[in-house]
């Protein structure tokens, strides 16, 4: 038996790592990976609460989160490719204008 | 006891991968440590009994999404990131504030949650049951999801296509 709070603390650590990476990383691809890390942390707490309350809808919600994450990463990576084409850099500090 | 050991081992692997993602400077190393995080998270899902979610985690996250990431990293030939100096106010207040906040949240969760324990495989989520839920209780969101994915496909194609390539094709063809 593992306390539910252990799962929640693990998910909180993952989410905090994601937020930190989002703030301190300067490569736009790594920033994007930090967002995926945050989504994973949220998914873990969804599954843990589903097990706690015996509600399978929690696991269905994880499925939806994964679908949204897949769609988001497809569009986001396409945006990254478009940004690289116009700016020739992946550093977020140099991508500070909406229009060239 | 065994449950706790397996949970701790894969939880530690998970946190180590997440921290490694932050520490590494080359994006390909960060991507590979993210694969480690997702793989160990799949084990945590299995421990909770969510077998379908664990399988989808490995197939979609560790498989499809990370391949997409690695593909883009190689396509753009991403090198090591250049570190820039962060703001001093963030260093002064952000790190202690985050530490205090996380310790507080962890303390509240561990001491006052009163949510009890979770057994191994507490809530089995086999594909059959999940599929039944998807096609009965969540039918509308499921169908809306397909529209979302379609829009995402079209958006990715439009955004990643080379600007002006269609006119060029017309002229050549």
mmCIF file of C-alpha atoms in Angstrom:
data_model
loop_
_atom_site.group_PDB
_atom_site.id
_atom_site.type_symbol
_atom_site.label_atom_id
_atom_site.label_comp_id
_atom_site.label_asym_id
_atom_site.label_seq_id
_atom_site.Cartn_x
_atom_site.Cartn_y
_atom_site.Cartn_z
ATOM 1 C CA UNK A 1 0.000 0.000 0.000
ATOM 2 C CA UNK A 2 1.330 3.381 -1.022
ATOM 3 C CA UNK A 3 -0.325 6.556 0.282
ATOM 4 C CA UNK A 4 -2.098 8.561 -2.364
ATOM 5 C CA UNK A 5 -0.123 11.619 -1.287
ATOM 6 C CA UNK A 6 3.103 10.008 -2.576
ATOM 7 C CA UNK A 7 1.661 9.914 -6.056
ATOM 8 C CA UNK A 8 0.460 13.504 -5.704
ATOM 9 C CA UNK A 9 3.872 14.692 -4.480
ATOM 10 C CA UNK A 10 5.554 12.920 -7.426
ATOM 11 C CA UNK A 11 3.149 14.580 -9.824
ATOM 12 C CA UNK A 12 3.784 17.926 -8.144
ATOM 13 C CA UNK A 13 7.547 17.480 -8.503
ATOM 14 C CA UNK A 14 7.141 16.701 -12.200
ATOM 15 C CA UNK A 15 4.918 19.737 -12.709
ATOM 16 C CA UNK A 16 7.386 21.972 -10.829
ATOM 17 C CA UNK A 17 10.251 20.663 -12.985
ATOM 18 C CA UNK A 18 8.172 21.485 -16.052
ATOM 19 C CA UNK A 19 7.472 25.030 -14.864
ATOM 20 C CA UNK A 20 11.147 25.562 -13.999
ATOM 21 C CA UNK A 21 12.249 24.296 -17.393
ATOM 22 C CA UNK A 22 9.717 26.508 -19.108
ATOM 23 C CA UNK A 23 11.160 29.521 -17.298
ATOM 24 C CA UNK A 24 14.913 28.877 -17.393
ATOM 25 C CA UNK A 25 15.465 27.044 -20.679
ATOM 26 C CA UNK A 26 16.442 29.149 -23.677
ATOM 27 C CA UNK A 27 16.044 26.599 -26.464
ATOM 28 C CA UNK A 28 12.525 26.747 -27.858
ATOM 29 C CA UNK A 29 12.366 22.937 -28.326
ATOM 30 C CA UNK A 30 13.351 22.324 -24.697
ATOM 31 C CA UNK A 31 10.742 24.853 -23.570
ATOM 32 C CA UNK A 32 8.221 22.823 -25.509
ATOM 33 C CA UNK A 33 9.407 19.604 -23.870
ATOM 34 C CA UNK A 34 8.876 21.225 -20.463
ATOM 35 C CA UNK A 35 5.216 21.734 -21.386
ATOM 36 C CA UNK A 36 4.949 18.005 -22.119
ATOM 37 C CA UNK A 37 6.513 17.326 -18.712
ATOM 38 C CA UNK A 38 3.818 19.458 -17.038
ATOM 39 C CA UNK A 39 1.086 17.548 -18.891
ATOM 40 C CA UNK A 40 2.597 14.269 -17.691
ATOM 41 C CA UNK A 41 2.547 15.453 -14.094
ATOM 42 C CA UNK A 42 -1.135 16.332 -14.407
ATOM 43 C CA UNK A 43 -1.876 12.928 -15.977
ATOM 44 C CA UNK A 44 -0.314 11.133 -13.015
ATOM 45 C CA UNK A 45 -2.539 12.961 -10.551
ATOM 46 C CA UNK A 46 -5.570 12.182 -12.755
ATOM 47 C CA UNK A 47 -4.822 8.452 -12.626
ATOM 48 C CA UNK A 48 -4.046 8.540 -8.897
ATOM 49 C CA UNK A 49 -7.335 10.267 -8.077
ATOM 50 C CA UNK A 50 -9.192 7.881 -10.384
ATOM 51 C CA UNK A 51 -7.806 4.979 -8.353
ATOM 52 C CA UNK A 52 -8.677 6.747 -5.105
ATOM 53 C CA UNK A 53 -12.312 7.507 -5.961
ATOM 54 C CA UNK A 54 -12.900 4.411 -8.104
ATOM 55 C CA UNK A 55 -13.974 6.565 -11.034
ATOM 56 C CA UNK A 56 -12.770 5.366 -14.421
ATOM 57 C CA UNK A 57 -13.594 8.728 -15.998
ATOM 58 C CA UNK A 58 -10.247 9.924 -14.653
ATOM 59 C CA UNK A 59 -8.460 7.507 -16.952
ATOM 60 C CA UNK A 60 -10.654 8.561 -19.879
ATOM 61 C CA UNK A 61 -9.640 12.147 -19.167
ATOM 62 C CA UNK A 62 -5.978 11.134 -19.324
ATOM 63 C CA UNK A 63 -6.729 9.743 -22.775
ATOM 64 C CA UNK A 64 -8.172 13.103 -23.833
ATOM 65 C CA UNK A 65 -5.209 14.972 -22.377
ATOM 66 C CA UNK A 66 -2.884 12.749 -24.406
ATOM 67 C CA UNK A 67 -4.838 13.432 -27.615
ATOM 68 C CA UNK A 68 -4.696 17.174 -26.977
ATOM 69 C CA UNK A 69 -0.976 16.911 -26.216
ATOM 70 C CA UNK A 70 -0.362 15.051 -29.470
ATOM 71 C CA UNK A 71 -2.280 17.666 -31.489
ATOM 72 C CA UNK A 72 -0.500 20.455 -29.618
ATOM 73 C CA UNK A 73 2.948 19.005 -30.225
ATOM 74 C CA UNK A 74 2.239 18.520 -33.943
ATOM 75 C CA UNK A 75 1.146 22.148 -34.369
ATOM 76 C CA UNK A 76 3.805 23.474 -31.985
ATOM 77 C CA UNK A 77 6.662 21.723 -33.750
ATOM 78 C CA UNK A 78 5.357 23.029 -37.085
ATOM 79 C CA UNK A 79 5.423 26.535 -35.569
ATOM 80 C CA UNK A 80 8.998 25.919 -34.375
ATOM 81 C CA UNK A 81 10.009 24.925 -37.917
ATOM 82 C CA UNK A 82 8.346 28.076 -39.294
ATOM 83 C CA UNK A 83 10.098 30.236 -36.674
ATOM 84 C CA UNK A 84 13.459 28.664 -37.478
ATOM 85 C CA UNK A 85 12.909 29.323 -41.172
ATOM 86 C CA UNK A 86 12.355 33.042 -40.678
ATOM 87 C CA UNK A 87 14.751 33.740 -37.766
ATOM 88 C CA UNK A 88 17.423 31.076 -38.259
ATOM 89 C CA UNK A 89 17.649 30.645 -34.491
ATOM 90 C CA UNK A 90 16.035 28.544 -31.766
ATOM 91 C CA UNK A 91 16.896 30.895 -28.909
ATOM 92 C CA UNK A 92 13.721 32.336 -27.399
ATOM 93 C CA UNK A 93 15.535 35.520 -26.425
ATOM 94 C CA UNK A 94 16.059 36.328 -30.100
ATOM 95 C CA UNK A 95 12.475 35.586 -31.040
ATOM 96 C CA UNK A 96 11.020 38.675 -29.415
ATOM 97 C CA UNK A 97 9.182 40.299 -32.294
ATOM 98 C CA UNK A 98 5.895 39.103 -33.741
ATOM 99 C CA UNK A 99 6.758 40.557 -37.125
ATOM 100 C CA UNK A 100 10.115 40.815 -38.837
ATOM 101 C CA UNK B 1 6.162 -3.272 0.849
ATOM 102 C CA UNK B 2 7.110 -4.427 -2.631
ATOM 103 C CA UNK B 3 4.618 -1.918 -3.989
ATOM 104 C CA UNK B 4 6.394 0.886 -2.135
ATOM 105 C CA UNK B 5 9.801 -0.266 -3.374
ATOM 106 C CA UNK B 6 8.715 -0.396 -7.024
ATOM 107 C CA UNK B 7 6.966 2.962 -6.656
ATOM 108 C CA UNK B 8 10.045 4.591 -5.102
ATOM 109 C CA UNK B 9 12.495 3.166 -7.637
ATOM 110 C CA UNK B 10 10.506 4.325 -10.647
ATOM 111 C CA UNK B 11 9.541 7.577 -8.947
ATOM 112 C CA UNK B 12 13.231 8.321 -8.377
ATOM 113 C CA UNK B 13 14.041 7.429 -12.004
ATOM 114 C CA UNK B 14 11.211 9.736 -13.044
ATOM 115 C CA UNK B 15 12.437 12.689 -10.969
ATOM 116 C CA UNK B 16 16.045 12.065 -12.056
ATOM 117 C CA UNK B 17 14.961 12.201 -15.696
ATOM 118 C CA UNK B 18 13.003 15.408 -15.109
ATOM 119 C CA UNK B 19 15.972 17.061 -13.374
ATOM 120 C CA UNK B 20 18.308 15.824 -16.112
ATOM 121 C CA UNK B 21 16.024 17.482 -18.662
ATOM 122 C CA UNK B 22 16.661 20.794 -16.911
ATOM 123 C CA UNK B 23 20.400 20.304 -16.492
ATOM 124 C CA UNK B 24 21.346 19.099 -19.975
ATOM 125 C CA UNK B 25 22.276 21.795 -22.469
ATOM 126 C CA UNK B 26 21.835 19.865 -25.678
ATOM 127 C CA UNK B 27 18.173 19.401 -26.678
ATOM 128 C CA UNK B 28 18.696 15.799 -27.815
ATOM 129 C CA UNK B 29 19.852 14.851 -24.287
ATOM 130 C CA UNK B 30 16.795 16.576 -22.844
ATOM 131 C CA UNK B 31 14.555 14.671 -25.255
ATOM 132 C CA UNK B 32 16.059 11.321 -24.272
ATOM 133 C CA UNK B 33 15.655 12.057 -20.556
ATOM 134 C CA UNK B 34 12.026 12.960 -21.276
ATOM 135 C CA UNK B 35 11.637 9.463 -22.776
ATOM 136 C CA UNK B 36 12.954 8.054 -19.471
ATOM 137 C CA UNK B 37 10.401 10.124 -17.546
ATOM 138 C CA UNK B 38 7.548 8.902 -19.727
ATOM 139 C CA UNK B 39 8.627 5.260 -19.556
ATOM 140 C CA UNK B 40 8.817 5.265 -15.770
ATOM 141 C CA UNK B 41 5.481 7.084 -15.594
ATOM 142 C CA UNK B 42 3.988 4.207 -17.586
ATOM 143 C CA UNK B 43 5.169 1.850 -14.823
ATOM 144 C CA UNK B 44 3.514 4.088 -12.224
ATOM 145 C CA UNK B 45 0.259 3.886 -14.197
ATOM 146 C CA UNK B 46 0.556 0.100 -14.269
ATOM 147 C CA UNK B 47 1.009 0.108 -10.490
ATOM 148 C CA UNK B 48 -2.275 2.009 -10.194
ATOM 149 C CA UNK B 49 -3.942 -0.541 -12.474
ATOM 150 C CA UNK B 50 -4.401 1.769 -15.458
ATOM 151 C CA UNK B 51 -3.176 -0.702 -18.067
ATOM 152 C CA UNK B 52 -4.745 1.044 -21.063
ATOM 153 C CA UNK B 53 -3.313 4.403 -20.025
ATOM 154 C CA UNK B 54 0.118 2.809 -19.534
ATOM 155 C CA UNK B 55 0.040 1.278 -23.018
ATOM 156 C CA UNK B 56 -1.110 4.542 -24.598
ATOM 157 C CA UNK B 57 1.563 6.400 -22.647
ATOM 158 C CA UNK B 58 4.300 4.233 -24.138
ATOM 159 C CA UNK B 59 2.830 4.202 -27.653
ATOM 160 C CA UNK B 60 1.745 7.836 -28.002
ATOM 161 C CA UNK B 61 4.047 9.745 -25.661
ATOM 162 C CA UNK B 62 7.283 7.770 -25.578
ATOM 163 C CA UNK B 63 6.739 6.611 -29.141
ATOM 164 C CA UNK B 64 5.020 9.084 -31.410
ATOM 165 C CA UNK B 65 5.487 12.459 -29.701
ATOM 166 C CA UNK B 66 9.116 11.921 -28.740
ATOM 167 C CA UNK B 67 9.976 10.660 -32.234
ATOM 168 C CA UNK B 68 8.453 13.904 -33.524
ATOM 169 C CA UNK B 69 10.633 15.885 -31.115
ATOM 170 C CA UNK B 70 13.824 14.033 -32.024
ATOM 171 C CA UNK B 71 12.944 14.392 -35.703
ATOM 172 C CA UNK B 72 12.552 18.167 -35.392
ATOM 173 C CA UNK B 73 15.765 18.473 -33.361
ATOM 174 C CA UNK B 74 17.660 16.660 -36.106
ATOM 175 C CA UNK B 75 15.863 18.532 -38.902
ATOM 176 C CA UNK B 76 16.762 21.928 -37.449
ATOM 177 C CA UNK B 77 20.247 20.765 -36.456
ATOM 178 C CA UNK B 78 19.750 22.226 -32.978
ATOM 179 C CA UNK B 79 23.027 22.798 -31.169
ATOM 180 C CA UNK B 80 23.788 23.525 -27.537
ATOM 181 C CA UNK B 81 21.710 26.285 -26.059
ATOM 182 C CA UNK B 82 23.410 29.519 -25.146
ATOM 183 C CA UNK B 83 22.771 30.491 -21.566
ATOM 184 C CA UNK B 84 21.687 34.040 -20.945
ATOM 185 C CA UNK B 85 21.692 35.803 -17.617
ATOM 186 C CA UNK B 86 18.337 35.631 -15.883
ATOM 187 C CA UNK B 87 16.917 38.500 -13.897
ATOM 188 C CA UNK B 88 18.355 38.960 -10.426
ATOM 189 C CA UNK B 89 14.947 39.515 -8.823
ATOM 190 C CA UNK B 90 13.865 36.073 -10.013
ATOM 191 C CA UNK B 91 16.990 34.536 -8.462
ATOM 192 C CA UNK B 92 16.487 36.422 -5.166
ATOM 193 C CA UNK B 93 12.784 35.795 -4.658
ATOM 194 C CA UNK B 94 11.842 33.058 -7.092
ATOM 195 C CA UNK B 95 13.998 30.192 -5.800
ATOM 196 C CA UNK B 96 13.281 30.689 -2.048
ATOM 197 C CA UNK B 97 9.617 31.305 -2.846
ATOM 198 C CA UNK B 98 9.400 28.132 -4.896
ATOM 199 C CA UNK B 99 11.182 26.101 -2.202
ATOM 200 C CA UNK B 100 8.882 27.397 0.546
ATOM 201 C CA UNK B 101 5.804 26.808 -1.590
ATOM 202 C CA UNK B 102 6.760 23.268 -2.554
ATOM 203 C CA UNK B 103 7.675 22.297 1.021
ATOM 204 C CA UNK B 104 4.347 23.712 2.198
ATOM 205 C CA UNK B 105 2.346 21.825 -0.443
ATOM 206 C CA UNK B 106 4.220 18.572 0.224
ATOM 207 C CA UNK B 107 3.685 18.964 3.981
ATOM 208 C CA UNK B 108 -0.026 19.581 3.568
ATOM 209 C CA UNK B 109 -0.365 16.624 1.211
ATOM 210 C CA UNK B 110 1.597 14.238 3.417
ATOM 211 C CA UNK B 111 0.140 15.271 6.774
ATOM 212 C CA UNK B 112 -3.359 16.585 6.274
ATOM 213 C CA UNK B 113 -4.699 14.992 3.131
ATOM 214 C CA UNK B 114 -6.361 12.069 4.899
ATOM 215 C CA UNK B 115 -6.973 10.444 1.544
ATOM 216 C CA UNK B 116 -5.711 7.042 2.567
ATOM 217 C CA UNK B 117 -3.743 4.416 0.699
ATOM 218 C CA UNK B 118 -3.826 3.049 -2.806
ATOM 219 C CA UNK B 119 -3.389 -0.663 -3.354
ATOM 220 C CA UNK B 120 -1.615 -2.294 -6.289
ATOM 221 C CA UNK B 121 -3.911 -2.189 -9.301
ATOM 222 C CA UNK B 122 -6.488 -0.273 -7.259
ATOM 223 C CA UNK B 123 -8.679 0.522 -10.247
ATOM 224 C CA UNK B 124 -8.177 -1.739 -13.271
ATOM 225 C CA UNK B 125 -8.765 0.134 -16.506
ATOM 226 C CA UNK B 126 -8.750 -2.497 -19.261
ATOM 227 C CA UNK B 127 -9.209 -1.288 -22.862
ATOM 228 C CA UNK B 128 -12.666 -2.867 -23.056
ATOM 229 C CA UNK B 129 -14.087 -0.781 -20.219
ATOM 230 C CA UNK B 130 -12.322 2.397 -21.341
ATOM 231 C CA UNK B 131 -13.642 1.883 -24.862
ATOM 232 C CA UNK B 132 -17.171 1.352 -23.558
ATOM 233 C CA UNK B 133 -16.907 4.613 -21.587
ATOM 234 C CA UNK B 134 -15.511 6.445 -24.621
ATOM 235 C CA UNK B 135 -18.376 5.359 -26.855
ATOM 236 C CA UNK B 136 -21.167 5.853 -24.327
ATOM 237 C CA UNK B 137 -20.546 8.458 -21.642
ATOM 238 C CA UNK B 138 -17.909 10.428 -23.535
ATOM 239 C CA UNK B 139 -19.172 10.032 -27.080
ATOM 240 C CA UNK B 140 -19.476 13.757 -27.850
ATOM 241 C CA UNK B 141 -16.011 14.716 -26.509
ATOM 242 C CA UNK B 142 -14.562 11.745 -28.374
ATOM 243 C CA UNK B 143 -16.051 12.897 -31.671
ATOM 244 C CA UNK B 144 -15.004 16.507 -31.028
ATOM 245 C CA UNK B 145 -11.486 15.168 -30.441
ATOM 246 C CA UNK B 146 -11.432 13.772 -33.966
ATOM 247 C CA UNK B 147 -12.250 17.239 -35.322
ATOM 248 C CA UNK B 148 -9.451 18.664 -33.170
ATOM 249 C CA UNK B 149 -6.956 16.167 -34.546
ATOM 250 C CA UNK B 150 -8.066 16.928 -38.105
ATOM 251 C CA UNK B 151 -7.558 20.657 -37.521
ATOM 252 C CA UNK B 152 -4.153 19.936 -35.958
ATOM 253 C CA UNK B 153 -3.088 17.903 -39.003
ATOM 254 C CA UNK B 154 -4.128 20.664 -41.389
ATOM 255 C CA UNK B 155 -2.509 23.327 -39.208
ATOM 256 C CA UNK B 156 0.774 21.406 -39.044
ATOM 257 C CA UNK B 157 0.813 20.924 -42.826
ATOM 258 C CA UNK B 158 0.033 24.597 -43.502
ATOM 259 C CA UNK B 159 2.566 25.900 -40.959
ATOM 260 C CA UNK B 160 5.422 23.583 -41.905
ATOM 261 C CA UNK B 161 4.990 23.831 -45.654
ATOM 262 C CA UNK B 162 7.533 26.084 -47.282
ATOM 263 C CA UNK B 163 6.088 29.534 -48.034
ATOM 264 C CA UNK B 164 5.725 30.026 -51.753
ATOM 265 C CA UNK B 165 6.229 26.370 -52.549
ATOM 266 C CA UNK B 166 2.686 26.004 -53.894
ATOM 267 C CA UNK B 167 3.189 28.792 -56.428
ATOM 268 C CA UNK B 168 6.472 27.240 -57.454
ATOM 269 C CA UNK B 169 4.810 23.860 -57.963
ATOM 270 C CA UNK B 170 2.137 25.487 -60.093
ATOM 271 C CA UNK B 171 4.731 27.180 -62.279
ATOM 272 C CA UNK B 172 6.738 24.013 -62.689
ATOM 273 C CA UNK B 173 3.712 21.849 -63.215
#
